[in-house]
Amino acid sequence: MAKFSIAWMPGDGIGNDVMEATRIVLDTLKLDAEYVPCDIGWDFWCKEGNPLPERSVKVLNSTTCGLFGAITSKPQDEAKEELAPELRGKGLVYFSPIVKLRQMFNLHTNMRPCRSYEGNPLNYRGTRLANPESKDVMIDQVVFRENTEGSYGGVEFHPLPESVYTALCANPKMKPWKDKGLDNVALSTRIVSIQGCTSICRQAFEFARKSGRKRVTLVEKPNVLRETGGLMTRVFKKMAKEYEGIWADEANIDAICMWMFKNPQDYSVIVAENMFGDIVSDLCAGLVGGLGFAPSANLGDKYAVFEPTHGSAPKYAGQYKVNPHAMLLTAKMMLDWLGDGNGAALGHGQAGGAAEKQMAQRLEAAVARVIKEGKVKTYDMGGKNTTIEVAKEVARYI
Ligand code: NAI
Ligand code: MG
């Protein structure tokens, strides 16, 4: 029996291209794993009316962890139109299977590291005034994004149920929308909890302490989102007192978009609720060359799913054009997680250790070398190589 079993979820679009490339690299590393195919994504919605079929949930429940490419998500009316004719009119409602999966397995922490690699032609060079000589600004940031609640909790209404409307209208601020009908307004909620805030802030501070980082920045908007933003800010400030030697500061989501663009090298660990974390991590990705370089891990107490930050980029699907580095660095995060012994702790698979840790290092070193040499690269880096050619070059250095 293999040491680990990994739920293999290419998903949709370029998810397939980058996962195929990653397999080449994992096989070269000789990771002792069984890869269990796991259906997820748009095709399964269209054909079966469920983008995360029950059989896939079984696979997730019996594997060490999951590796995920990307899925395509579309608005509800388009989802209905693409459903197989025999499934229409049955009241089936589309949901994002990756959001569902994060909630179902309580993958509460989304960790998104963004690091510049030497020689990347896409490295950020700062504003010209700040950097008249335009040297690369080397960035090394890690975003901790709360992954199960906030505005992605899925508690939404349109039209408003009578009971919700009545409860809301007790608030005088509802005046502009009162008496205009239940379907005149749509409502999305932003639910944050003390547990959710505590958990994500704890992860961020603990990571900073363990990795010797000196600054943790909370991204919120408590001056406007007074209750939800206020709760998160209170939890953050209180916890910060436990971490002597770490500078804990707060920034508003809008302000940090400006500051990070101006002085990105000043930021190290960033913590945020779900949507602000999503926004700020794309900004960080942009600073290190774009979505082709941004890996991520969805971490829970009992399971973990590793996925690049990017989506399914439908216009490039199946063309083997996109950059596999984000996905390869995602696999590196998985190897680190396995090497920390997490898999066995959950009762699925054996304990990883030094061997997997070393594989993670070799993988990242090979990616860094391929980027630095700049001979084999995809379109986004100004090259003409395919996804697979880049992966093979990484494998060659491994
Ligand atoms: P996207 O991330 O799929 O692509 C946006 C653009 O970024 C692409 O057109 C391409 O120019 C660039 N890009 C992305 N990955 C790249 C790579 N590996 N190498 C080079 N360039 C890359 O985001 P978009 O277009 O907003 O969404 C497309 C679909 O993906 C939608 O259906 C969306 O819902 C879904 N999505 C899924 C996610 C997931 O599976 N976790 C995350 C984000 C979007
Ligand atoms: Mg995103």
Coordinates of C-alpha atoms and ligand atoms in Angstrom, one line a residue:
M1 CA 0.0 0.0 0.0
A2 CA 1.2 3.5 -0.8
K3 CA 2.2 5.8 2.0
F4 CA -0.3 8.4 1.1
S5 CA -3.6 8.5 -0.9
I6 CA -4.3 11.8 -2.7
A7 CA -7.7 12.8 -4.1
W8 CA -6.9 13.9 -7.6
M9 CA -9.2 16.7 -8.7
P10 CA -8.2 18.3 -12.0
G11 CA -11.7 20.0 -12.2
D12 CA -12.3 22.2 -15.3
G13 CA -10.4 24.1 -18.0
I14 CA -6.7 24.6 -17.3
G15 CA -7.1 22.7 -14.1
N16 CA -6.5 19.6 -16.3
D17 CA -3.5 21.1 -18.0
V18 CA -1.7 22.1 -14.8
M19 CA -2.5 18.9 -13.0
E20 CA -1.1 16.8 -15.8
A21 CA 2.1 18.8 -15.6
T22 CA 2.2 18.4 -11.9
R23 CA 1.9 14.6 -12.1
I24 CA 5.1 14.5 -14.2
V25 CA 7.0 16.3 -11.4
L26 CA 5.5 14.2 -8.5
D27 CA 6.4 11.0 -10.4
T28 CA 10.0 12.3 -10.9
L29 CA 10.1 13.0 -7.1
K30 CA 8.9 9.4 -6.6
L31 CA 6.3 10.5 -4.0
D32 CA 5.0 7.3 -2.5
A33 CA 1.3 8.0 -3.2
E34 CA -1.8 6.6 -4.8
Y35 CA -3.7 9.2 -6.8
V36 CA -7.4 8.6 -6.5
P37 CA -9.5 10.2 -9.3
C38 CA -12.1 12.5 -7.9
D39 CA -14.9 14.1 -10.0
I40 CA -15.6 17.7 -9.4
G41 CA -16.7 20.7 -11.5
W42 CA -18.9 22.1 -14.2
D43 CA -19.2 18.9 -16.3
F44 CA -20.7 17.0 -13.4
W45 CA -23.2 19.9 -12.8
C46 CA -24.2 19.7 -16.4
K47 CA -24.4 15.9 -16.7
E48 CA -25.5 15.0 -13.2
G49 CA -26.9 18.1 -11.6
N50 CA -24.2 18.0 -8.9
P51 CA -20.7 19.6 -9.3
L52 CA -19.5 17.6 -6.2
P53 CA -21.0 14.1 -6.5
E54 CA -21.5 11.9 -3.5
R55 CA -18.9 9.5 -4.7
S56 CA -16.3 12.3 -4.6
V57 CA -17.2 13.1 -1.0
K58 CA -16.4 9.5 -0.2
V59 CA -13.0 9.7 -1.9
L60 CA -12.3 12.9 0.1
N61 CA -13.3 11.2 3.3
S62 CA -10.9 8.3 2.7
T63 CA -7.8 10.0 1.4
T64 CA -4.8 11.7 3.1
C65 CA -5.4 15.0 1.4
G66 CA -6.6 16.5 -1.9
L67 CA -4.9 18.1 -4.9
F68 CA -7.2 20.4 -6.9
G69 CA -6.7 22.2 -10.3
A70 CA -9.5 24.7 -10.8
I71 CA -13.2 24.7 -11.5
T72 CA -15.5 26.9 -13.6
S73 CA -18.3 28.6 -11.8
K74 CA -21.1 30.5 -13.5
P75 CA -24.1 32.5 -12.3
Q76 CA -27.3 30.7 -11.5
D77 CA -29.3 31.5 -14.7
E78 CA -26.4 30.3 -16.9
A79 CA -26.0 27.2 -14.8
K80 CA -29.7 26.3 -15.3
E81 CA -29.3 26.8 -19.1
E82 CA -26.4 24.4 -19.3
L83 CA -28.0 21.6 -17.3
A84 CA -28.9 18.4 -19.2
P85 CA -32.5 18.7 -20.5
E86 CA -33.7 15.7 -18.4
L87 CA -32.5 17.4 -15.3
R88 CA -34.2 20.8 -15.8
G89 CA -37.2 21.9 -13.9
K90 CA -36.3 19.7 -10.9
G91 CA -35.3 22.5 -8.7
L92 CA -31.6 21.8 -8.9
V93 CA -29.5 24.7 -7.7
Y94 CA -25.8 25.2 -8.7
F95 CA -23.2 25.8 -6.0
S96 CA -19.5 26.3 -6.2
P97 CA -18.0 22.9 -5.3
I98 CA -14.8 24.3 -4.0
V99 CA -16.6 26.7 -1.7
K100 CA -18.8 23.8 -0.6
L101 CA -15.8 21.5 -0.1
R102 CA -14.0 24.1 2.1
Q103 CA -17.1 24.3 4.3
M104 CA -18.0 20.6 4.3
F105 CA -14.5 19.6 5.5
N106 CA -14.1 22.7 7.6
L107 CA -10.9 23.8 5.8
H108 CA -10.9 27.0 7.8
T109 CA -7.6 28.4 6.7
N110 CA -6.5 29.4 3.3
M111 CA -2.8 30.0 3.2
R112 CA -1.5 31.8 0.1
P113 CA 2.2 32.5 -0.1
C114 CA 3.5 34.9 -2.7
R115 CA 7.2 35.0 -3.3
S116 CA 9.3 36.6 -6.1
Y117 CA 11.8 34.4 -7.8
E118 CA 15.0 35.8 -9.1
G119 CA 15.1 36.4 -12.8
N120 CA 11.3 36.4 -13.3
P121 CA 10.7 38.9 -16.1
L122 CA 7.4 39.7 -14.4
N123 CA 8.9 40.6 -11.0
Y124 CA 7.4 43.8 -9.6
R125 CA 9.6 46.9 -10.1
G126 CA 7.8 49.4 -8.0
T127 CA 6.7 52.8 -9.0
R128 CA 9.2 54.7 -11.0
L129 CA 9.5 57.5 -8.5
A130 CA 10.3 55.2 -5.6
N131 CA 12.7 53.1 -7.8
P132 CA 14.3 55.3 -10.5
E133 CA 16.6 52.5 -11.4
S134 CA 13.7 50.0 -11.6
K135 CA 15.3 47.1 -9.8
D136 CA 13.2 44.0 -8.9
V137 CA 11.4 44.4 -5.6
M138 CA 11.7 41.0 -4.0
I139 CA 8.5 40.0 -2.2
D140 CA 7.9 37.3 0.3
Q141 CA 4.3 37.5 1.7
V142 CA 1.9 35.0 3.1
V143 CA -1.8 35.7 3.2
F144 CA -4.0 33.9 5.7
R145 CA -7.6 34.1 4.5
E146 CA -10.5 32.9 6.6
N147 CA -12.0 30.2 4.3
T148 CA -15.5 29.2 5.5
E149 CA -17.5 32.3 6.5
G150 CA -17.7 36.0 5.8
S151 CA -19.4 37.0 2.6
Y152 CA -18.8 33.6 1.2
G153 CA -21.0 31.9 3.8
G154 CA -23.7 31.5 1.2
V155 CA -26.5 33.0 3.2
E156 CA -28.2 35.0 0.5
F157 CA -31.7 36.0 -0.5
H158 CA -33.6 37.2 -3.5
P159 CA -36.4 37.8 -3.2
L160 CA -36.3 38.4 0.5
P161 CA -38.4 36.1 2.6
E162 CA -41.2 38.0 4.4
S163 CA -39.7 37.2 7.9
V164 CA -36.2 38.5 6.9
Y165 CA -37.7 41.6 5.4
T166 CA -39.8 42.4 8.4
A167 CA -36.9 41.8 10.8
L168 CA -34.7 44.1 8.6
C169 CA -37.3 46.8 8.4
A170 CA -37.3 47.2 12.2
N171 CA -34.0 49.1 11.5
P172 CA -34.6 52.7 10.5
K173 CA -31.7 52.6 8.0
M174 CA -33.9 50.3 5.9
K175 CA -36.1 53.3 4.9
P176 CA -34.8 53.7 1.3
W177 CA -35.8 50.1 0.5
K178 CA -39.0 49.9 2.5
D179 CA -42.4 49.2 0.8
K180 CA -40.8 48.6 -2.6
G181 CA -41.5 44.9 -2.7
L182 CA -39.7 41.8 -1.6
D183 CA -37.9 41.3 -4.9
N184 CA -36.7 44.8 -5.2
V185 CA -33.6 44.0 -3.1
A186 CA -31.1 41.2 -3.0
L187 CA -29.3 40.4 0.2
S188 CA -25.9 38.8 0.8
T189 CA -24.8 38.4 4.4
R190 CA -21.3 38.7 5.9
I191 CA -21.3 36.4 8.9
V192 CA -18.1 36.3 11.0
S193 CA -17.8 34.5 14.3
I194 CA -15.5 34.7 17.2
Q195 CA -14.3 31.2 16.5
G196 CA -13.6 32.0 12.8
C197 CA -11.7 35.2 13.6
T198 CA -9.8 33.6 16.5
S199 CA -8.8 30.7 14.3
I200 CA -7.5 32.7 11.3
C201 CA -5.6 35.2 13.5
R202 CA -4.1 32.4 15.5
Q203 CA -2.8 30.7 12.4
A204 CA -1.3 33.9 11.1
F205 CA 0.5 34.8 14.4
E206 CA 1.7 31.2 15.0
F207 CA 3.1 31.1 11.4
A208 CA 4.8 34.5 11.9
R209 CA 6.4 33.2 15.2
K210 CA 7.5 29.9 13.7
S211 CA 9.0 31.4 10.6
G212 CA 10.6 34.4 12.4
R213 CA 8.5 37.0 10.6
K214 CA 8.2 40.3 12.3
R215 CA 4.9 41.9 11.0
V216 CA 1.3 40.7 10.9
T217 CA -1.2 43.0 9.2
L218 CA -4.9 42.7 9.5
V219 CA -6.9 43.7 6.4
E220 CA -10.4 44.9 7.3
K221 CA -12.8 47.8 7.1
P222 CA -14.1 48.3 10.6
N223 CA -14.9 52.0 10.1
V224 CA -17.7 51.0 7.8
L225 CA -18.4 47.3 8.5
R226 CA -18.7 48.2 12.1
E227 CA -20.0 44.9 13.6
T228 CA -18.2 42.3 11.5
G229 CA -15.1 44.3 10.9
G230 CA -15.2 45.4 14.5
L231 CA -15.3 41.9 15.9
M232 CA -12.4 40.7 13.8
T233 CA -10.3 43.8 14.8
R234 CA -11.0 43.2 18.5
V235 CA -10.0 39.6 18.3
F236 CA -6.8 40.5 16.3
K237 CA -5.7 43.3 18.7
K238 CA -6.3 41.1 21.8
M239 CA -4.3 38.2 20.4
A240 CA -1.5 40.5 19.2
K241 CA -0.6 41.1 22.9
E242 CA 0.4 37.4 23.2
Y243 CA 3.1 37.8 20.5
E244 CA 5.9 40.0 21.8
G245 CA 8.3 41.1 19.1
I246 CA 5.8 40.8 16.3
W247 CA 4.5 44.1 15.0
A248 CA 0.7 43.8 14.6
D249 CA -1.0 46.5 12.6
E250 CA -4.3 47.1 10.8
A251 CA -5.1 48.4 7.4
N252 CA -8.4 49.0 5.5
I253 CA -8.9 46.9 2.4
D254 CA -9.0 49.9 0.1
A255 CA -5.9 51.6 1.7
I256 CA -3.8 48.4 1.6
C257 CA -4.4 48.1 -2.2
M258 CA -2.6 51.4 -2.5
W259 CA 0.1 50.8 0.1
M260 CA 0.9 47.3 -1.2
F261 CA 1.3 48.6 -4.7
K262 CA 3.6 51.4 -3.5
N263 CA 5.6 49.6 -0.8
P264 CA 4.9 45.8 -1.1
Q265 CA 8.2 44.8 0.4
D266 CA 7.0 46.2 3.8
Y267 CA 4.4 43.5 4.2
S268 CA 5.0 40.0 5.4
V269 CA 2.1 38.1 7.0
I270 CA -1.4 39.3 6.1
V271 CA -4.6 38.1 7.7
A272 CA -8.1 38.7 6.5
E273 CA -11.7 37.4 6.4
N274 CA -12.8 35.5 3.3
M275 CA -13.5 38.1 0.7
F276 CA -10.8 40.6 1.7
G277 CA -8.4 37.7 1.8
D278 CA -9.4 36.7 -1.7
I279 CA -9.0 40.3 -3.0
V280 CA -5.7 41.0 -1.3
S281 CA -4.2 37.7 -2.3
D282 CA -4.8 38.4 -6.0
L283 CA -3.0 41.7 -5.5
C284 CA -0.1 39.9 -3.9
A285 CA -0.1 37.4 -6.8
G286 CA 0.1 40.4 -9.2
L287 CA 3.2 41.6 -7.4
V288 CA 5.1 38.3 -8.0
G289 CA 4.2 37.9 -11.6
G290 CA 0.5 37.0 -11.7
L291 CA -1.7 34.0 -11.1
G292 CA 0.9 31.7 -12.8
F293 CA 3.0 32.0 -9.6
A294 CA 0.4 31.9 -6.8
P295 CA -0.1 28.6 -4.9
S296 CA -2.5 28.0 -2.0
A297 CA -3.5 25.5 0.7
N298 CA -6.9 25.0 2.2
L299 CA -6.1 23.7 5.7
G300 CA -8.5 22.2 8.3
D301 CA -8.0 20.2 11.4
K302 CA -8.9 16.9 9.7
Y303 CA -8.2 17.4 6.0
A304 CA -6.4 19.7 3.5
V305 CA -6.9 20.5 -0.1
F306 CA -4.1 22.2 -2.1
E307 CA -5.0 24.4 -5.1
P308 CA -3.5 27.2 -7.1
T309 CA -5.1 30.6 -6.6
H310 CA -6.0 30.8 -10.2
G311 CA -9.3 29.6 -11.8
S312 CA -10.0 27.5 -14.9
A313 CA -9.1 30.2 -17.4
P314 CA -11.6 28.8 -20.0
K315 CA -10.1 30.6 -23.0
Y316 CA -6.8 28.6 -22.5
A317 CA -8.4 25.3 -21.6
G318 CA -6.7 22.2 -23.1
Q319 CA -4.2 24.3 -25.0
Y320 CA -1.3 23.6 -22.6
K321 CA -0.4 27.2 -22.7
V322 CA -0.7 28.4 -19.1
N323 CA 2.1 28.5 -16.5
P324 CA 2.3 25.4 -14.3
H325 CA 4.5 27.1 -11.6
A326 CA 1.5 28.0 -9.4
M327 CA 0.3 24.4 -9.5
L328 CA 3.8 23.1 -8.9
L329 CA 4.3 25.4 -5.9
T330 CA 1.0 24.2 -4.7
A331 CA 2.3 20.6 -4.8
K332 CA 5.3 21.8 -2.9
M333 CA 2.9 23.1 -0.1
M334 CA 1.3 19.6 -0.1
L335 CA 4.7 17.9 0.3
D336 CA 5.5 20.2 3.2
W337 CA 2.2 19.4 4.8
L338 CA 2.7 15.7 4.4
G339 CA 6.3 16.1 5.6
D340 CA 5.0 17.7 8.8
G341 CA 3.2 14.4 9.6
N342 CA -0.3 15.8 9.1
G343 CA -1.6 13.0 7.0
A344 CA -1.2 10.3 9.6
A345 CA -2.6 12.5 12.3
L346 CA -5.9 12.4 10.5
G347 CA -5.9 8.6 10.3
H348 CA -5.5 8.4 6.5
G349 CA -2.1 7.3 5.4
Q350 CA 1.3 7.1 7.2
A351 CA 3.3 9.8 8.7
G352 CA 5.4 11.8 6.3
G353 CA 8.7 13.2 7.4
A354 CA 12.1 14.3 6.3
A355 CA 11.7 12.6 2.9
E356 CA 8.7 14.7 1.9
K357 CA 10.2 17.8 3.3
Q358 CA 13.2 17.3 1.2
M359 CA 11.0 16.7 -1.9
A360 CA 9.3 20.0 -1.2
Q361 CA 12.7 21.8 -1.1
R362 CA 13.9 20.1 -4.3
L363 CA 10.7 21.0 -6.1
E364 CA 10.9 24.6 -5.1
A365 CA 14.6 24.8 -6.0
A366 CA 13.9 23.3 -9.4
V367 CA 11.1 25.8 -10.1
A368 CA 13.4 28.7 -9.0
R369 CA 16.1 27.5 -11.3
V370 CA 13.9 27.1 -14.3
I371 CA 12.5 30.6 -13.7
K372 CA 16.0 32.1 -13.2
E373 CA 17.5 30.5 -16.3
G374 CA 14.5 31.8 -18.3
K375 CA 15.0 29.4 -21.2
V376 CA 11.8 27.4 -20.9
K377 CA 8.8 29.5 -20.1
T378 CA 5.1 30.0 -20.9
Y379 CA 3.4 32.9 -22.7
D380 CA 2.9 34.9 -19.6
M381 CA 6.6 35.1 -19.1
G382 CA 7.2 36.0 -22.7
G383 CA 8.0 32.5 -23.8
K384 CA 6.5 30.0 -26.2
N385 CA 6.8 26.7 -24.3
T386 CA 3.9 24.5 -23.3
T387 CA 2.7 23.8 -19.8
I388 CA 4.2 20.3 -20.1
E389 CA 7.6 21.5 -21.4
V390 CA 8.0 23.7 -18.4
A391 CA 7.0 20.8 -16.1
K392 CA 9.6 18.5 -17.8
E393 CA 12.3 21.1 -17.4
V394 CA 11.5 21.3 -13.7
A395 CA 11.5 17.5 -13.5
R396 CA 14.9 17.5 -15.3
Y397 CA 16.4 19.6 -12.5
I398 CA 14.8 17.5 -9.8
Ligands
NAI1 P1 -8.8 32.8 -13.9 O1 -7.8 32.7 -12.8 O2 -9.3 31.5 -14.4 O3 -8.1 33.5 -15.1 C1 -7.8 34.8 -15.3 C2 -6.7 35.1 -16.2 O4 -5.5 34.9 -15.5 C3 -6.6 34.1 -17.4 O5 -7.4 34.5 -18.4 C4 -5.1 34.2 -17.7 O6 -4.8 35.4 -18.4 C5 -4.5 34.4 -16.3 N1 -4.1 33.1 -15.7 C6 -4.7 32.3 -14.8 N2 -4.0 31.3 -14.5 C7 -2.9 31.3 -15.2 C8 -1.7 30.5 -15.3 N3 -1.6 29.4 -14.6 N4 -0.8 30.9 -16.2 C9 -0.9 32.0 -16.9 N5 -1.9 32.8 -16.8 C10 -2.9 32.5 -16.0 O7 -10.0 33.7 -13.5 P2 -11.3 34.1 -14.2 O8 -11.1 34.3 -15.6 O9 -11.9 35.2 -13.4 O10 -12.3 32.9 -14.0 C11 -12.4 31.8 -14.9 C12 -13.3 30.7 -14.2 O11 -12.6 30.2 -13.1 C13 -14.6 31.2 -13.7 O12 -15.6 30.3 -14.0 C14 -14.4 31.4 -12.2 O13 -15.5 31.2 -11.5 C15 -13.4 30.2 -12.0 N6 -12.5 30.4 -10.8 C16 -12.3 29.3 -10.1 C17 -11.4 29.3 -9.0 C18 -11.1 28.0 -8.3 O14 -11.3 27.0 -8.9 N7 -10.7 28.0 -7.1 C19 -10.7 30.5 -8.6 C20 -11.0 31.7 -9.4 C21 -11.9 31.6 -10.5
MG2 MG -9.8 34.6 -6.1

